[in-house]
């Protein structure tokens, strides 16, 4: 195997490599990998998290977009013949192809520039995923875990909590990375509901209704849903139309979506 070239972190791939061994151990302890589990890592980079996981599971799939990192990863993890590297864009990757023998677990210190659309992409595979552990910009973790009434409660919170139980685990400072990002990071655990407490008849309608609901956060529901819901609809739903969208919980949004689906 020829010696890989030194790698300079690439901003466009959101590369901030973890080097803090204590933090890496804490993340792996939260994941608690077990032999035989099928764990998929998004953006393994040079393998900072990968080794702690594959040393327990013995096999692993990783999805990495930067082809220049792959020789470095292979050298760093040469001891593990059952590491499967997918040179691919995780945003377009079909994760169901890895869930052929049962559900997968997903982990990653995600590229922050695409973390929100990437989470939306993964949520579409929620039924095939047992759990997800991610390092994200702290603000994104706060949004994911926010409850009705919290200042950062919004579209991301509702959609994530429709599919998953969301737990914010711990904060990681910029000094744990090379190069250090400008913001704090945090670890989140997202566990897809085995049975969903509320079921939307049509997911696209739910997504649309959540987007419309939060279109203007400072406006009332009556205003945001003008032309979609009238006062009689709000009464039937038991929702006060003079409230702001941040007061609604996941069940309210599901009820709105189901009423709209019935009307269509
Ligand atoms: N896991 C490594 C670590 O913790 O040191 C690297 C984390 S770094 C924040 C993000 C990683 O995601 C990089 O390796 C980057 O090349 C990779 N990446 C960026 N965009 C990607 C994409 N669309 N699909 C897959 N990997 C991607």
Coordinates of N, CA and C and ligand atoms in Angstrom, one line a residue, residues 13-18 41-45 48 63-66 69 88-91 109-111 114, ligand 1:
X13 N -16.1 20.5 2.5 CA -16.6 19.2 3.0 C -16.9 19.2 4.5
X14 N -16.9 20.4 5.1 CA -17.2 20.6 6.5 C -16.2 19.8 7.4
X15 N -14.9 19.8 7.0 CA -14.0 19.0 7.7 C -13.4 19.6 9.0
X16 N -13.8 19.1 10.1 CA -13.2 19.5 11.4 C -13.0 18.1 12.1
X17 N -11.7 17.8 12.2 CA -11.4 16.4 12.6 C -11.2 16.4 14.1
X18 N -11.9 15.4 14.7 CA -11.8 15.2 16.2 C -10.5 14.7 16.6
X41 N -21.3 4.7 9.6 CA -20.8 6.0 10.0 C -20.8 6.9 8.7
X42 N -21.3 8.2 8.9 CA -21.3 9.1 7.9 C -20.1 10.0 8.1
X43 N -19.3 10.2 7.1 CA -18.1 11.1 7.1 C -17.0 10.6 8.1
X44 N -16.5 9.4 7.9 CA -15.5 8.9 8.9 C -14.2 9.7 8.9
X45 N -13.9 10.5 7.8 CA -12.7 11.2 7.8 C -11.5 10.3 7.9
X48 N -11.3 8.9 13.3 CA -11.2 9.2 14.7 C -12.3 8.4 15.5
X63 N -19.6 6.0 5.0 CA -19.9 6.7 3.7 C -19.1 8.0 3.7
X64 N -18.1 8.1 2.8 CA -17.2 9.3 2.8 C -17.2 9.9 1.4
X65 N -17.4 11.2 1.3 CA -17.4 11.9 0.0 C -16.0 12.2 -0.5
X66 N -15.1 12.6 0.5 CA -13.8 13.1 0.0 C -12.9 11.9 -0.3
X69 N -9.5 11.2 1.4 CA -9.4 10.7 2.8 C -9.4 9.2 2.8
X88 N -19.1 7.9 -1.4 CA -20.5 8.4 -1.9 C -20.9 9.7 -1.1
X89 N -21.9 10.3 -1.7 CA -22.5 11.5 -1.0 C -23.6 11.0 -0.1
X90 N -23.4 11.2 1.2 CA -24.5 10.7 2.1 C -25.8 11.3 1.9
X91 N -25.9 12.4 1.3 CA -27.2 13.1 1.0 C -27.9 12.3 -0.1
X109 N -19.8 12.4 13.0 CA -19.5 13.8 13.3 C -19.8 14.5 12.0
X110 N -21.0 15.0 11.9 CA -21.5 15.4 10.6 C -20.9 16.7 10.0
X111 N -20.7 16.8 8.7 CA -20.3 18.1 8.1 C -21.4 19.1 8.4
X114 N -24.0 20.8 5.9 CA -25.2 20.0 5.3 C -26.0 19.2 6.4
Ligands
LIG1 N1 -15.4 11.6 11.6 C1 -14.3 12.4 11.4 C2 -13.8 13.0 12.7 O1 -14.6 13.0 13.6 O2 -12.7 13.4 12.8 C3 -14.5 13.6 10.4 C4 -15.6 14.5 10.7 S1 -15.8 15.9 9.6 C5 -16.7 17.0 10.7 C6 -17.0 15.5 8.4 C7 -16.7 14.4 7.5 O3 -17.7 14.2 6.6 C8 -15.4 14.6 6.6 O4 -14.7 13.4 6.6 C9 -16.0 15.0 5.2 O5 -15.1 14.7 4.2 C10 -17.2 14.1 5.2 N2 -18.3 14.6 4.3 C11 -18.6 15.8 4.0 N3 -19.7 15.9 3.2 C12 -20.1 14.6 3.0 C13 -21.1 14.0 2.3 N4 -22.0 14.7 1.6 N5 -21.2 12.6 2.4 C14 -20.4 11.9 3.1 N6 -19.3 12.4 3.8 C15 -19.2 13.7 3.8

